[in-house]
Coordinates of C-alpha atoms (C1' of nucleotides) in Angstrom, one line a residue:
Chain A
M1 CA 61.8 -7.5 -49.6
A2 CA 59.9 -8.9 -52.9
T3 CA 60.3 -12.4 -53.3
T4 CA 61.2 -14.5 -56.4
L5 CA 58.6 -14.8 -59.0
L6 CA 58.1 -17.7 -61.2
T7 CA 56.7 -18.9 -63.9
I8 CA 53.5 -21.6 -63.6
G9 CA 55.7 -24.0 -65.3
E10 CA 58.7 -23.3 -63.4
F11 CA 56.6 -23.6 -60.1
S12 CA 54.8 -26.9 -61.3
R13 CA 58.4 -28.2 -61.8
M14 CA 59.2 -27.3 -58.3
T15 CA 56.2 -28.4 -56.8
H16 CA 55.0 -31.7 -59.1
L17 CA 51.9 -30.2 -59.0
S18 CA 50.6 -30.1 -62.8
V19 CA 49.8 -26.3 -64.6
K20 CA 46.3 -27.7 -64.4
A21 CA 46.2 -28.4 -61.4
L22 CA 47.6 -24.8 -60.3
R23 CA 45.2 -23.3 -62.6
H24 CA 42.2 -25.5 -60.8
Y25 CA 43.7 -24.4 -57.6
H26 CA 43.7 -20.9 -58.4
D27 CA 39.9 -20.7 -59.7
V28 CA 38.7 -22.3 -56.4
G29 CA 41.0 -20.0 -54.4
I30 CA 43.1 -22.7 -52.2
L31 CA 46.6 -21.5 -53.8
E32 CA 45.9 -17.6 -55.3
P33 CA 49.3 -16.5 -57.5
A34 CA 51.3 -13.9 -55.7
E35 CA 50.4 -11.8 -59.1
V36 CA 48.6 -12.0 -61.8
D37 CA 49.1 -9.8 -64.7
P38 CA 46.2 -8.0 -65.8
H39 CA 47.2 -7.8 -69.1
S40 CA 47.8 -10.9 -70.2
G41 CA 46.6 -13.3 -67.6
Y42 CA 50.1 -15.0 -66.6
R43 CA 50.1 -16.3 -63.5
S44 CA 53.5 -15.6 -60.9
Y45 CA 53.7 -17.4 -57.8
G46 CA 56.3 -16.7 -54.9
A47 CA 59.0 -19.0 -53.8
D48 CA 57.3 -18.8 -50.5
Q49 CA 54.1 -20.6 -52.4
V50 CA 56.1 -23.6 -52.6
T51 CA 55.7 -25.1 -49.0
P52 CA 52.0 -24.6 -48.9
A53 CA 52.0 -25.7 -52.4
Q54 CA 53.8 -29.1 -50.8
V55 CA 51.6 -29.4 -47.9
I56 CA 48.2 -29.3 -50.9
R57 CA 50.0 -32.0 -52.7
R58 CA 50.0 -34.2 -49.7
L59 CA 46.7 -33.6 -48.3
R60 CA 45.4 -34.4 -51.9
D61 CA 47.3 -37.7 -51.4
L62 CA 45.6 -38.4 -48.7
G63 CA 42.5 -38.1 -50.9
M64 CA 41.4 -34.9 -48.8
P65 CA 38.9 -33.0 -50.8
L66 CA 39.7 -29.2 -51.8
D67 CA 37.2 -27.9 -49.2
S68 CA 38.9 -29.5 -46.6
I69 CA 42.3 -28.4 -47.7
R70 CA 41.0 -25.3 -47.8
A71 CA 39.7 -25.3 -44.2
V72 CA 42.9 -26.6 -43.3
L73 CA 44.8 -23.5 -44.9
R74 CA 42.5 -21.5 -43.3
A75 CA 42.6 -22.7 -39.9
P76 CA 42.9 -19.7 -37.3
D77 CA 45.1 -21.7 -35.2
L78 CA 46.7 -25.3 -35.0
A79 CA 44.4 -26.9 -33.2
A80 CA 41.4 -26.1 -35.6
R81 CA 44.0 -27.4 -38.4
N82 CA 44.7 -30.7 -36.8
R83 CA 41.2 -30.8 -35.9
E84 CA 40.5 -31.1 -39.6
I85 CA 43.7 -33.3 -40.5
T86 CA 42.5 -35.8 -37.6
D87 CA 38.7 -35.9 -38.9
H88 CA 40.1 -37.2 -42.6
L89 CA 42.5 -39.3 -41.3
E90 CA 39.5 -40.9 -39.2
R91 CA 37.3 -40.7 -42.5
M92 CA 40.0 -42.8 -44.1
E93 CA 40.5 -45.3 -41.4
R94 CA 36.4 -46.0 -41.9
Q95 CA 37.1 -46.7 -45.2
L96 CA 39.8 -49.0 -44.7
E97 CA 37.9 -50.9 -42.4
Q98 CA 35.2 -51.3 -44.7
T99 CA 37.7 -52.3 -47.4
Q100 CA 38.9 -54.8 -45.4
A101 CA 35.4 -56.1 -44.5
A102 CA 34.7 -56.1 -48.5
V103 CA 37.6 -58.5 -48.7
S104 CA 36.2 -60.3 -46.5
G105 CA 33.2 -60.6 -47.3
L106 CA 33.8 -61.2 -50.9
R107 CA 36.3 -64.3 -50.0
A108 CA 33.1 -65.8 -48.2
L109 CA 30.9 -64.8 -50.6
L110 CA 32.9 -66.6 -53.6
S111 CA 33.9 -69.5 -51.4
A112 CA 30.6 -70.2 -49.8
P113 CA 27.3 -71.0 -50.9
A114 CA 24.4 -68.3 -50.0
P115 CA 23.6 -69.1 -46.6
R116 CA 20.1 -71.0 -46.4
A117 CA 18.7 -68.7 -43.6
R118 CA 17.3 -70.8 -41.1
I119 CA 13.2 -68.6 -40.9
E120 CA 10.9 -68.6 -38.4
F121 CA 7.7 -66.9 -38.6
R122 CA 6.9 -64.6 -35.6
T123 CA 4.3 -62.3 -34.1
I124 CA 6.3 -59.2 -33.1
P125 CA 3.6 -57.5 -30.1
A126 CA 3.7 -53.8 -29.9
V127 CA 5.7 -52.6 -27.2
T128 CA 6.3 -49.0 -25.6
A129 CA 9.9 -47.9 -26.4
L130 CA 12.4 -45.5 -25.4
A131 CA 13.5 -44.1 -29.1
V132 CA 15.3 -41.8 -31.6
A133 CA 13.8 -41.4 -35.1
Q134 CA 16.1 -39.2 -37.7
V135 CA 16.7 -39.1 -41.2
V136 CA 20.0 -40.7 -42.0
T137 CA 22.1 -42.0 -44.9
V138 CA 23.2 -45.7 -45.4
A139 CA 26.9 -44.4 -45.0
D140 CA 26.2 -42.1 -41.9
F141 CA 24.1 -45.0 -40.1
A142 CA 26.8 -46.6 -38.2
A143 CA 28.3 -43.5 -36.6
W144 CA 24.9 -41.9 -36.3
A145 CA 24.1 -45.3 -34.3
T146 CA 27.0 -45.5 -31.8
E147 CA 25.4 -41.6 -31.0
V148 CA 22.5 -43.2 -30.4
L149 CA 22.8 -46.2 -28.2
A150 CA 24.8 -43.6 -25.6
D151 CA 21.9 -41.4 -25.5
L152 CA 19.3 -44.4 -25.0
T153 CA 21.4 -45.7 -22.8
G154 CA 21.2 -42.6 -21.2
A155 CA 17.7 -42.3 -21.2
L156 CA 17.4 -45.5 -19.7
T157 CA 19.5 -44.4 -16.3
A158 CA 17.8 -40.8 -16.3
T159 CA 14.3 -42.2 -16.1
G160 CA 14.6 -45.3 -14.5
L161 CA 12.7 -47.1 -16.6
A162 CA 13.6 -51.1 -16.8
V163 CA 14.3 -52.8 -19.9
A164 CA 11.5 -55.0 -21.8
G165 CA 13.7 -56.1 -24.6
P166 CA 16.8 -55.9 -26.9
F167 CA 17.5 -52.8 -29.0
G168 CA 16.1 -52.9 -32.4
A169 CA 15.9 -50.5 -35.5
L170 CA 12.9 -49.8 -37.6
F171 CA 14.2 -49.3 -41.6
P172 CA 11.5 -48.1 -43.7
G173 CA 11.8 -49.4 -47.3
D174 CA 13.4 -46.6 -49.1
F175 CA 15.9 -46.7 -46.6
F176 CA 17.7 -49.1 -48.8
E177 CA 16.3 -47.9 -52.0
L178 CA 17.5 -44.3 -51.5
E179 CA 20.3 -44.7 -48.9
R180 CA 18.5 -42.4 -47.2
S181 CA 15.4 -42.2 -44.9
E182 CA 14.0 -41.9 -41.3
V183 CA 15.5 -44.5 -39.2
T184 CA 14.2 -45.5 -35.7
I185 CA 16.7 -46.9 -33.1
F186 CA 14.6 -48.3 -29.7
V187 CA 15.0 -49.7 -26.5
P188 CA 12.0 -51.4 -25.1
V189 CA 10.7 -50.4 -21.9
T190 CA 8.2 -51.3 -18.8
P191 CA 7.1 -47.9 -18.0
A192 CA 6.3 -47.1 -14.3
S193 CA 2.9 -46.9 -13.0
E194 CA 2.6 -43.6 -13.0
T195 CA 3.9 -42.5 -16.7
R196 CA 1.8 -46.3 -17.9
V197 CA -0.3 -44.7 -20.7
S198 CA -2.2 -46.0 -23.7
E199 CA -0.4 -46.2 -26.6
T200 CA -2.5 -43.5 -28.2
R201 CA -1.4 -41.5 -24.8
V202 CA 1.8 -42.0 -25.3
S203 CA 1.7 -40.8 -29.1
E204 CA 0.5 -37.9 -27.1
T205 CA 2.5 -37.2 -24.6
R206 CA 5.9 -37.9 -26.8
G207 CA 8.7 -36.6 -24.6
G208 CA 6.6 -35.5 -21.5
V209 CA 8.3 -38.2 -19.3
A210 CA 10.0 -37.5 -16.3
G211 CA 14.0 -37.8 -16.9
L212 CA 14.1 -37.0 -20.4
P213 CA 15.7 -33.9 -21.4
A214 CA 12.9 -31.8 -23.0
G215 CA 15.2 -30.9 -25.9
G216 CA 16.9 -34.0 -26.6
R217 CA 15.9 -36.5 -29.0
V218 CA 15.1 -39.2 -27.0
R219 CA 11.2 -39.6 -26.9
L220 CA 9.0 -42.5 -25.2
T221 CA 7.1 -43.9 -28.5
A222 CA 4.6 -46.9 -29.1
I223 CA 6.6 -49.4 -31.5
P224 CA 3.9 -51.0 -33.2
G225 CA 3.5 -55.0 -33.6
T226 CA 4.0 -56.8 -36.7
E227 CA 4.1 -60.4 -38.1
A228 CA 7.5 -60.9 -39.5
A229 CA 9.7 -63.9 -41.0
V230 CA 12.7 -63.4 -39.2
A231 CA 16.3 -64.8 -40.1
V232 CA 19.6 -64.1 -37.8
H233 CA 22.7 -62.9 -39.4
D234 CA 26.1 -64.2 -37.4
G235 CA 28.4 -62.1 -38.8
P236 CA 29.8 -58.9 -39.1
A237 CA 27.5 -55.9 -40.1
D238 CA 28.6 -55.5 -43.4
D239 CA 27.8 -59.0 -44.5
V240 CA 24.4 -58.6 -43.3
D241 CA 23.0 -57.9 -46.9
R242 CA 23.7 -61.8 -47.5
T243 CA 20.8 -62.4 -44.6
Y244 CA 18.9 -60.0 -46.4
G245 CA 18.6 -61.9 -49.8
A246 CA 18.1 -64.9 -48.4
L247 CA 15.1 -63.8 -46.3
G248 CA 13.8 -62.1 -48.9
T249 CA 13.6 -65.1 -51.0
V250 CA 12.0 -67.0 -48.6
V251 CA 9.5 -64.8 -48.5
A252 CA 9.0 -64.1 -51.7
D253 CA 8.9 -67.7 -52.7
R254 CA 6.6 -68.6 -49.6
A255 CA 4.7 -65.5 -48.2
I256 CA 3.0 -62.8 -48.6
G257 CA 5.4 -59.4 -48.0
V258 CA 3.2 -56.6 -47.0
D259 CA 4.2 -53.0 -45.8
G260 CA 6.1 -51.5 -43.0
P261 CA 9.7 -51.0 -42.1
I262 CA 12.1 -54.0 -41.7
R263 CA 13.3 -54.3 -38.4
E264 CA 16.2 -55.4 -36.5
Y265 CA 17.3 -56.7 -33.0
Y266 CA 20.1 -57.0 -31.6
P267 CA 19.6 -60.0 -29.0
D268 CA 23.1 -59.8 -27.8
G269 CA 23.4 -56.1 -26.7
I270 CA 25.8 -53.7 -28.8
G271 CA 29.2 -53.7 -27.6
E272 CA 32.8 -53.4 -29.1
A273 CA 33.4 -57.1 -28.4
G274 CA 33.0 -58.6 -31.9
P275 CA 30.1 -58.6 -34.3
P276 CA 26.8 -59.1 -32.5
R277 CA 23.9 -61.2 -34.1
T278 CA 21.4 -59.7 -35.8
E279 CA 17.6 -61.0 -36.1
V280 CA 16.5 -59.5 -39.6
C281 CA 12.6 -59.5 -39.2
W282 CA 10.4 -59.1 -42.7
P283 CA 6.9 -57.9 -42.4
V284 CA 4.6 -60.9 -43.8
F285 CA 0.7 -61.5 -43.7
R286 CA 0.9 -65.2 -42.3
T287 CA -1.1 -67.4 -44.0
A288 CA -2.1 -71.2 -42.8
G289 CA 0.7 -73.0 -44.3
D290 CA 3.8 -71.2 -42.5
Chain B
M1 CA 11.4 -73.9 -63.7
A2 CA 10.6 -70.0 -63.4
T3 CA 12.2 -68.5 -60.5
T4 CA 10.3 -65.8 -59.1
L5 CA 10.5 -62.7 -59.9
L6 CA 11.4 -59.0 -57.8
T7 CA 10.3 -55.5 -58.5
I8 CA 13.1 -53.5 -58.5
G9 CA 12.0 -52.4 -54.9
E10 CA 12.0 -55.8 -53.3
F11 CA 15.4 -56.7 -55.0
S12 CA 17.0 -53.5 -53.9
R13 CA 15.9 -54.2 -50.2
M14 CA 17.4 -57.8 -50.3
T15 CA 20.7 -56.5 -52.1
H16 CA 21.3 -52.8 -50.5
L17 CA 21.7 -51.8 -53.7
S18 CA 20.0 -48.4 -54.2
V19 CA 17.3 -48.4 -57.0
K20 CA 19.5 -45.7 -58.7
A21 CA 22.6 -48.0 -58.8
L22 CA 20.8 -50.8 -60.2
R23 CA 18.9 -48.8 -62.8
H24 CA 22.8 -47.3 -63.3
Y25 CA 23.8 -51.2 -63.5
H26 CA 21.0 -52.0 -66.2
D27 CA 22.2 -49.3 -68.3
V28 CA 26.3 -50.2 -68.4
G29 CA 25.0 -53.6 -68.3
I30 CA 26.7 -55.1 -65.1
L31 CA 23.3 -56.6 -64.3
E32 CA 20.3 -56.8 -66.9
P33 CA 17.3 -57.5 -65.3
A34 CA 16.1 -61.2 -65.3
E35 CA 12.6 -59.2 -67.6
V36 CA 11.7 -55.9 -68.7
D37 CA 8.4 -55.1 -69.4
P38 CA 8.3 -54.2 -73.1
H39 CA 5.3 -51.9 -72.1
S40 CA 5.9 -49.9 -69.2
G41 CA 9.7 -50.6 -68.7
Y42 CA 9.1 -52.2 -65.6
R43 CA 12.6 -54.2 -64.6
S44 CA 12.0 -57.6 -62.8
Y45 CA 14.7 -59.4 -61.3
G46 CA 15.5 -62.9 -60.4
A47 CA 15.9 -64.3 -57.0
D48 CA 19.0 -66.4 -58.8
Q49 CA 20.4 -62.5 -59.3
V50 CA 20.8 -61.5 -55.7
T51 CA 24.2 -63.3 -55.4
P52 CA 25.5 -61.6 -58.3
A53 CA 24.5 -58.4 -57.0
Q54 CA 26.3 -58.7 -53.6
V55 CA 29.1 -59.7 -55.4
I56 CA 29.1 -56.4 -57.2
R57 CA 28.2 -54.2 -53.6
R58 CA 31.8 -56.1 -52.4
L59 CA 33.9 -55.0 -55.4
R60 CA 32.3 -51.6 -54.9
D61 CA 33.1 -51.4 -52.0
L62 CA 36.6 -52.3 -52.5
G63 CA 36.2 -49.3 -55.0
M64 CA 36.6 -51.2 -58.4
P65 CA 35.7 -49.5 -61.4
L66 CA 32.5 -51.0 -63.2
D67 CA 34.7 -51.7 -66.1
S68 CA 36.9 -54.1 -64.0
I69 CA 33.9 -55.4 -62.3
R70 CA 32.0 -56.4 -65.8
A71 CA 35.7 -58.3 -66.4
V72 CA 34.9 -60.1 -63.2
L73 CA 31.4 -61.4 -64.2
R74 CA 32.4 -62.0 -67.5
A75 CA 35.6 -63.9 -66.8
P76 CA 35.6 -67.4 -68.7
D77 CA 37.1 -69.0 -65.7
L78 CA 38.4 -68.6 -62.4
A79 CA 42.0 -67.9 -62.9
A80 CA 40.7 -65.2 -65.3
R81 CA 38.6 -63.9 -62.6
N82 CA 41.1 -64.0 -59.5
R83 CA 43.3 -62.5 -61.8
E84 CA 41.0 -59.5 -62.1
I85 CA 40.2 -59.2 -58.4
T86 CA 44.2 -59.3 -57.2
D87 CA 45.1 -56.8 -59.5
H88 CA 42.8 -54.4 -58.0
L89 CA 43.9 -55.3 -54.8
E90 CA 47.4 -54.6 -55.8
R91 CA 46.2 -51.2 -57.0
M92 CA 45.1 -51.1 -53.7
E93 CA 47.9 -51.7 -51.9
R94 CA 50.1 -49.2 -54.0
Q95 CA 47.8 -46.7 -53.0
L96 CA 47.6 -47.2 -49.6
E97 CA 51.4 -47.0 -49.6
Q98 CA 51.1 -43.8 -51.0
T99 CA 48.5 -42.8 -48.9
Q100 CA 51.1 -43.8 -45.6
A101 CA 53.7 -41.6 -47.5
A102 CA 51.6 -38.9 -47.5
V103 CA 50.5 -38.8 -43.7
S104 CA 54.5 -39.0 -42.6
G105 CA 55.7 -36.6 -45.4
L106 CA 53.3 -34.5 -44.2
R107 CA 54.0 -34.9 -40.8
A108 CA 57.8 -33.7 -41.8
L109 CA 56.6 -30.9 -43.4
L110 CA 54.6 -29.6 -41.0
S111 CA 56.8 -29.9 -37.9
A112 CA 60.1 -29.3 -39.9
P113 CA 61.2 -26.1 -41.2
A114 CA 62.0 -25.9 -45.3
P115 CA 65.0 -27.9 -45.6
R116 CA 67.4 -25.6 -46.5
A117 CA 69.2 -27.7 -49.5
R118 CA 72.5 -28.4 -49.5
I119 CA 73.7 -26.8 -53.3
E120 CA 76.9 -27.2 -55.3
F121 CA 77.1 -26.3 -58.9
R122 CA 78.9 -29.3 -61.3
T123 CA 79.6 -29.4 -64.7
I124 CA 78.2 -33.1 -66.0
P125 CA 79.9 -34.4 -68.8
A126 CA 78.4 -36.4 -71.7
V127 CA 78.4 -40.1 -71.6
T128 CA 77.5 -43.2 -73.8
A129 CA 74.7 -45.2 -71.5
L130 CA 72.5 -48.2 -72.1
A131 CA 69.1 -45.9 -72.0
V132 CA 65.4 -46.5 -72.2
A133 CA 63.2 -44.3 -73.2
Q134 CA 59.5 -44.3 -73.3
V135 CA 56.6 -41.8 -72.9
V136 CA 54.8 -42.3 -69.1
T137 CA 53.0 -40.5 -66.9
V138 CA 53.8 -39.5 -63.1
A139 CA 51.6 -42.2 -62.0
D140 CA 53.2 -45.4 -64.0
F141 CA 56.3 -44.2 -63.4
A142 CA 57.3 -45.9 -60.1
A143 CA 55.9 -49.3 -61.4
W144 CA 57.7 -48.3 -65.3
A145 CA 61.1 -47.7 -63.6
T146 CA 61.7 -50.9 -61.5
E147 CA 60.6 -52.7 -65.1
V148 CA 63.5 -50.6 -66.9
L149 CA 66.2 -51.7 -64.1
A150 CA 65.9 -55.0 -64.7
D151 CA 66.0 -54.6 -68.2
L152 CA 69.1 -52.5 -68.2
T153 CA 70.8 -54.9 -65.8
G154 CA 70.0 -57.6 -68.4
A155 CA 71.6 -55.5 -70.8
L156 CA 74.8 -54.6 -69.0
T157 CA 75.4 -59.0 -68.7
A158 CA 74.2 -59.5 -72.3
T159 CA 76.5 -56.9 -73.8
G160 CA 79.6 -56.9 -71.0
L161 CA 79.7 -53.4 -71.2
A162 CA 81.4 -51.4 -68.0
V163 CA 79.4 -49.5 -65.9
A164 CA 81.0 -45.9 -66.2
G165 CA 79.0 -43.9 -63.4
P166 CA 75.0 -44.4 -61.3
F167 CA 72.0 -45.1 -62.7
G168 CA 70.5 -41.7 -64.0
A169 CA 66.7 -40.8 -65.6
L170 CA 66.0 -37.5 -67.5
F171 CA 62.8 -35.7 -66.9
P172 CA 61.8 -33.0 -69.6
G173 CA 60.2 -30.1 -67.9
D174 CA 56.6 -31.0 -69.3
F175 CA 56.7 -34.2 -67.3
F176 CA 55.7 -32.6 -64.2
E177 CA 53.8 -29.8 -65.9
L178 CA 51.7 -32.1 -67.6
E179 CA 52.3 -35.2 -65.5
R180 CA 53.4 -37.3 -68.8
S181 CA 56.5 -36.8 -71.0
E182 CA 59.0 -39.0 -72.6
V183 CA 61.5 -39.8 -69.9
T184 CA 64.9 -41.6 -70.1
I185 CA 66.3 -44.1 -67.4
F186 CA 70.2 -44.6 -68.5
V187 CA 72.9 -46.1 -67.1
P188 CA 76.6 -44.8 -68.2
V189 CA 79.1 -47.3 -69.6
T190 CA 82.3 -47.5 -71.0
P191 CA 81.8 -49.2 -74.5
A192 CA 84.2 -51.7 -75.6
S193 CA 87.4 -50.5 -77.6
E194 CA 85.7 -52.5 -80.8
T195 CA 82.1 -50.5 -80.2
R196 CA 83.4 -47.2 -79.2
V197 CA 82.0 -44.9 -81.4
S198 CA 81.5 -40.8 -81.5
E199 CA 78.8 -39.4 -79.9
T200 CA 76.8 -38.8 -83.5
R201 CA 77.9 -42.8 -84.5
V202 CA 76.1 -43.5 -80.9
S203 CA 73.2 -42.0 -82.1
E204 CA 73.3 -43.5 -85.9
T205 CA 74.0 -47.0 -85.1
R206 CA 71.5 -47.3 -82.3
G207 CA 70.2 -51.0 -81.3
G208 CA 73.3 -51.9 -83.4
V209 CA 75.3 -53.3 -80.4
A210 CA 76.4 -56.8 -79.8
G211 CA 74.3 -58.9 -77.1
L212 CA 71.5 -56.3 -77.0
P213 CA 68.6 -58.1 -78.5
A214 CA 66.8 -56.4 -81.8
G215 CA 63.3 -55.9 -80.4
G216 CA 64.2 -54.8 -77.1
R217 CA 63.9 -51.5 -75.8
V218 CA 67.3 -50.9 -74.4
R219 CA 69.4 -48.9 -76.8
L220 CA 73.1 -47.4 -76.6
T221 CA 72.8 -43.8 -76.7
A222 CA 74.3 -40.3 -76.3
I223 CA 73.5 -38.7 -73.0
P224 CA 74.5 -35.0 -73.2
G225 CA 76.6 -33.2 -70.8
T226 CA 75.2 -30.0 -68.8
E227 CA 76.3 -28.0 -66.1
A228 CA 73.5 -27.8 -63.2
A229 CA 72.9 -27.3 -59.7
V230 CA 72.7 -30.2 -57.7
A231 CA 71.0 -31.1 -54.4
V232 CA 70.6 -34.7 -52.7
H233 CA 67.7 -36.0 -51.5
D234 CA 67.9 -38.2 -48.8
G235 CA 64.5 -40.0 -47.8
P236 CA 61.5 -41.4 -49.6
A237 CA 60.7 -40.5 -53.0
D238 CA 57.4 -39.3 -52.7
D239 CA 59.3 -36.1 -50.7
V240 CA 61.6 -35.7 -53.5
D241 CA 59.5 -32.5 -54.3
R242 CA 60.6 -31.1 -51.1
T243 CA 64.4 -30.8 -52.6
Y244 CA 63.0 -30.0 -56.1
G245 CA 61.1 -26.9 -54.1
A246 CA 64.6 -25.5 -52.7
L247 CA 66.6 -26.6 -55.3
G248 CA 64.4 -24.4 -57.4
T249 CA 64.4 -21.8 -55.6
V250 CA 67.6 -21.2 -55.1
V251 CA 68.1 -21.5 -58.7
A252 CA 65.7 -18.7 -59.6
D253 CA 67.3 -17.0 -56.8
R254 CA 70.7 -17.3 -57.5
A255 CA 71.4 -18.4 -61.0
I256 CA 70.1 -18.5 -64.6
G257 CA 68.0 -21.5 -65.6
V258 CA 68.5 -23.0 -69.0
D259 CA 66.6 -25.4 -71.1
G260 CA 66.8 -29.2 -70.9
P261 CA 65.6 -32.1 -69.0
I262 CA 65.9 -32.0 -65.1
R263 CA 67.8 -35.3 -64.6
E264 CA 68.5 -37.4 -61.2
Y265 CA 70.9 -39.8 -60.2
Y266 CA 70.8 -42.6 -58.3
P267 CA 74.3 -43.0 -56.8
D268 CA 73.9 -45.8 -54.0
G269 CA 72.4 -47.7 -56.4
I270 CA 68.5 -48.7 -56.3
G271 CA 67.3 -51.7 -54.7
E272 CA 64.6 -52.8 -52.2
A273 CA 66.4 -51.6 -49.2
G274 CA 65.2 -48.4 -48.0
P275 CA 65.1 -45.4 -49.8
P276 CA 67.7 -44.6 -51.5
R277 CA 69.9 -41.4 -52.2
T278 CA 68.5 -39.1 -54.9
E279 CA 70.7 -36.4 -56.5
V280 CA 68.7 -33.7 -58.1
C281 CA 70.6 -32.2 -61.2
W282 CA 68.8 -28.5 -62.4
P283 CA 70.2 -27.1 -65.5
V284 CA 72.0 -24.2 -65.1
F285 CA 74.0 -21.4 -66.8
R286 CA 77.1 -20.8 -64.4
T287 CA 78.2 -17.3 -64.1
A288 CA 81.1 -16.5 -62.4
G289 CA 79.3 -15.7 -58.5
D290 CA 78.7 -19.5 -58.5
Chain C
dT1 C1' -9.8 -43.4 -57.3
dT2 C1' -6.4 -42.6 -54.4
dG3 C1' -1.7 -43.4 -53.3
dC4 C1' 2.6 -46.1 -54.4
dT5 C1' 5.9 -47.4 -56.9
dC6 C1' 8.0 -47.5 -61.3
dC7 C1' 9.8 -45.2 -65.7
dT8 C1' 12.8 -41.5 -68.1
dC9 C1' 15.2 -37.8 -69.2
dA10 C1' 18.5 -34.0 -67.8
dC11 C1' 21.4 -32.0 -65.2
dG12 C1' 24.6 -32.0 -60.5
dT13 C1' 29.3 -33.6 -58.6
dC14 C1' 34.3 -33.8 -58.1
dA15 C1' 38.9 -32.4 -59.4
dC16 C1' 41.1 -32.0 -62.7
dG17 C1' 42.5 -33.7 -67.6
dT18 C1' 42.0 -33.0 -72.5
dG19 C1' 41.6 -30.7 -76.6
dA20 C1' 40.6 -26.3 -79.7
dG21 C1' 41.9 -21.9 -80.5
dG22 C1' 44.3 -17.8 -79.7
dT23 C1' 48.2 -14.2 -77.6
dG24 C1' 52.3 -12.6 -74.9
dG25 C1' 57.4 -12.6 -74.6
dC26 C1' 62.2 -13.4 -75.4
Chain D
dT1 C1' 60.5 -13.5 -86.9
dT2 C1' 60.1 -18.6 -85.2
dG3 C1' 59.1 -21.4 -81.4
dC4 C1' 58.1 -21.9 -77.1
dT5 C1' 55.0 -20.9 -72.5
dC6 C1' 50.9 -19.2 -71.2
dC7 C1' 46.2 -18.1 -71.5
dT8 C1' 40.8 -19.0 -71.8
dC9 C1' 36.8 -21.6 -72.5
dA10 C1' 33.9 -26.3 -73.2
dC11 C1' 33.6 -30.1 -73.0
dG12 C1' 34.9 -35.4 -71.2
dT13 C1' 35.4 -38.3 -66.9
dC14 C1' 33.4 -42.0 -63.2
dA15 C1' 29.1 -43.6 -60.6
dC16 C1' 26.1 -42.4 -59.5
dG17 C1' 22.2 -38.8 -56.8
dT18 C1' 18.8 -35.3 -57.3
dG19 C1' 14.9 -33.7 -58.8
dA20 C1' 11.1 -32.9 -62.9
dG21 C1' 7.8 -34.7 -64.9
dG22 C1' 5.1 -38.7 -65.9
dT23 C1' 2.4 -43.6 -66.0
dG24 C1' 1.4 -47.9 -64.4
dG25 C1' -0.4 -51.6 -61.3
dC26 C1' -3.3 -52.6 -57.2

DNA sequence: TTGCTCCTCACGTCACGTGAGGTGGC
DNA sequence: TTGCTCCTCACGTCACGTGAGGTGGC
């Protein structure tokens, strides 16, 4: 039974998709016309393609990229289809949260003066830590950090190591400059006596710790010490750049910045209960005046 | 007093804007470095540029285009600045509403079968109407329609003409195909006897009606009649394409579509109280079987 | 001197929109 | 035959990201 065929113009009027969009969807294989005249190139659409076209229109209205739409349309079953869609809705939700944070952050920025960060200089000792290091982008950092925290918490239990300080993270300079670099999240531990090793030994024996799964990404690592100018950021994570700005200004004015990753510590722990405080540590070379 | 100068890398770390973004903002004149070395091209930023940079970051997080950000930064006073920002927030709000409509529309589309539109064939007579015709895009239509309805309501009062039927709109085919065309919104009226004129006369004397402001866009116009297949859409405006699809399918199957604009009538009036019903009228050439 | 930072093109991305220039079908 | 619909390039949009290839500064 041949279904009624429609010209691209008729099909456009019926679906409220522009002719240009329909041709594009053909080009990228998202909505192939039922027939294409081999001589003239004229496209013909079937009446049964109206519903798929309407689905496409709504997914585009949701801001879903064409690649994801293709995945939805070609999903082998309802579960896979729903996964694609809910994944996208979650992405949108995260974006909405970011937008809301930007609104309130902007209000704060325009109404309040720049926070004159209270800055202290601190000597941070080297420690042994359970750590995960991976190349991530700024955009992916929050989601990645959540996973890593779960892994580190699991590793603490598995190894029985005692926590020796707050969770922290190392950000190489180019993480902010390129929006992508190898970030380390760590939790300092007191190694049990039988696993206590020199820093060198630790680096050499990465992963060779009882309780750490061999294939996992958590490693027992040496986190180097540093001298740093430290400011506490008390507020939403999205506004941490204000503290970076205030801290960087002071360092540029009054101290000698040195190489080495910027680090953050989370002294309140990291839970879902409101924004935790963040200690931002900017490596410096201390002079007598500090 | 010279403010501390920072390299682009330092400035990037302090503001969490990527180096590439900073160079781009320089290129398009949104954030000019305090100094540029004429020999090496090296950019230097002042510590006092950190706050503007943070504002830019938040406006970008709000999805504000760079042109609007430039307008915000160069606004002569707080009122102008706030106007730019609230304008953008309103655009975002409208987009959010559309997204929500898409979510519920998608749910309906995936769960319920295509509405088997109840279709009737109707002969629509020519009428005289107060009307506004203007080239608009699909994206702008809703906002534009709201304005026009206010104008038409005002014109009804001003002229004292009696309403002779529900509000309606004419959409040429290429409105959907190109997403932009001349749309007409109208309200049929019974001309007072002294202004009653033949259709031809009406066309010739556009605007020459007592009470209509000469410079306004409302005109007394003849709306031609037509024969049409009609389906009623009962639901959100964003889902009207479902009725278009069902109606177009029936027309393609069972009748002879003819030229002429698609029209919509709004028999419940157009208020803020929930989605009004929409009669969608598709021009056809009737045959004996209908 | 090495290695790091910074520089400038030139091109890619994404989902189409905007013409230009031409042809098919009633 | 006219005029409308449809066709295919080729290029533009927007806010940068991604290299390539090269230079400055400590």
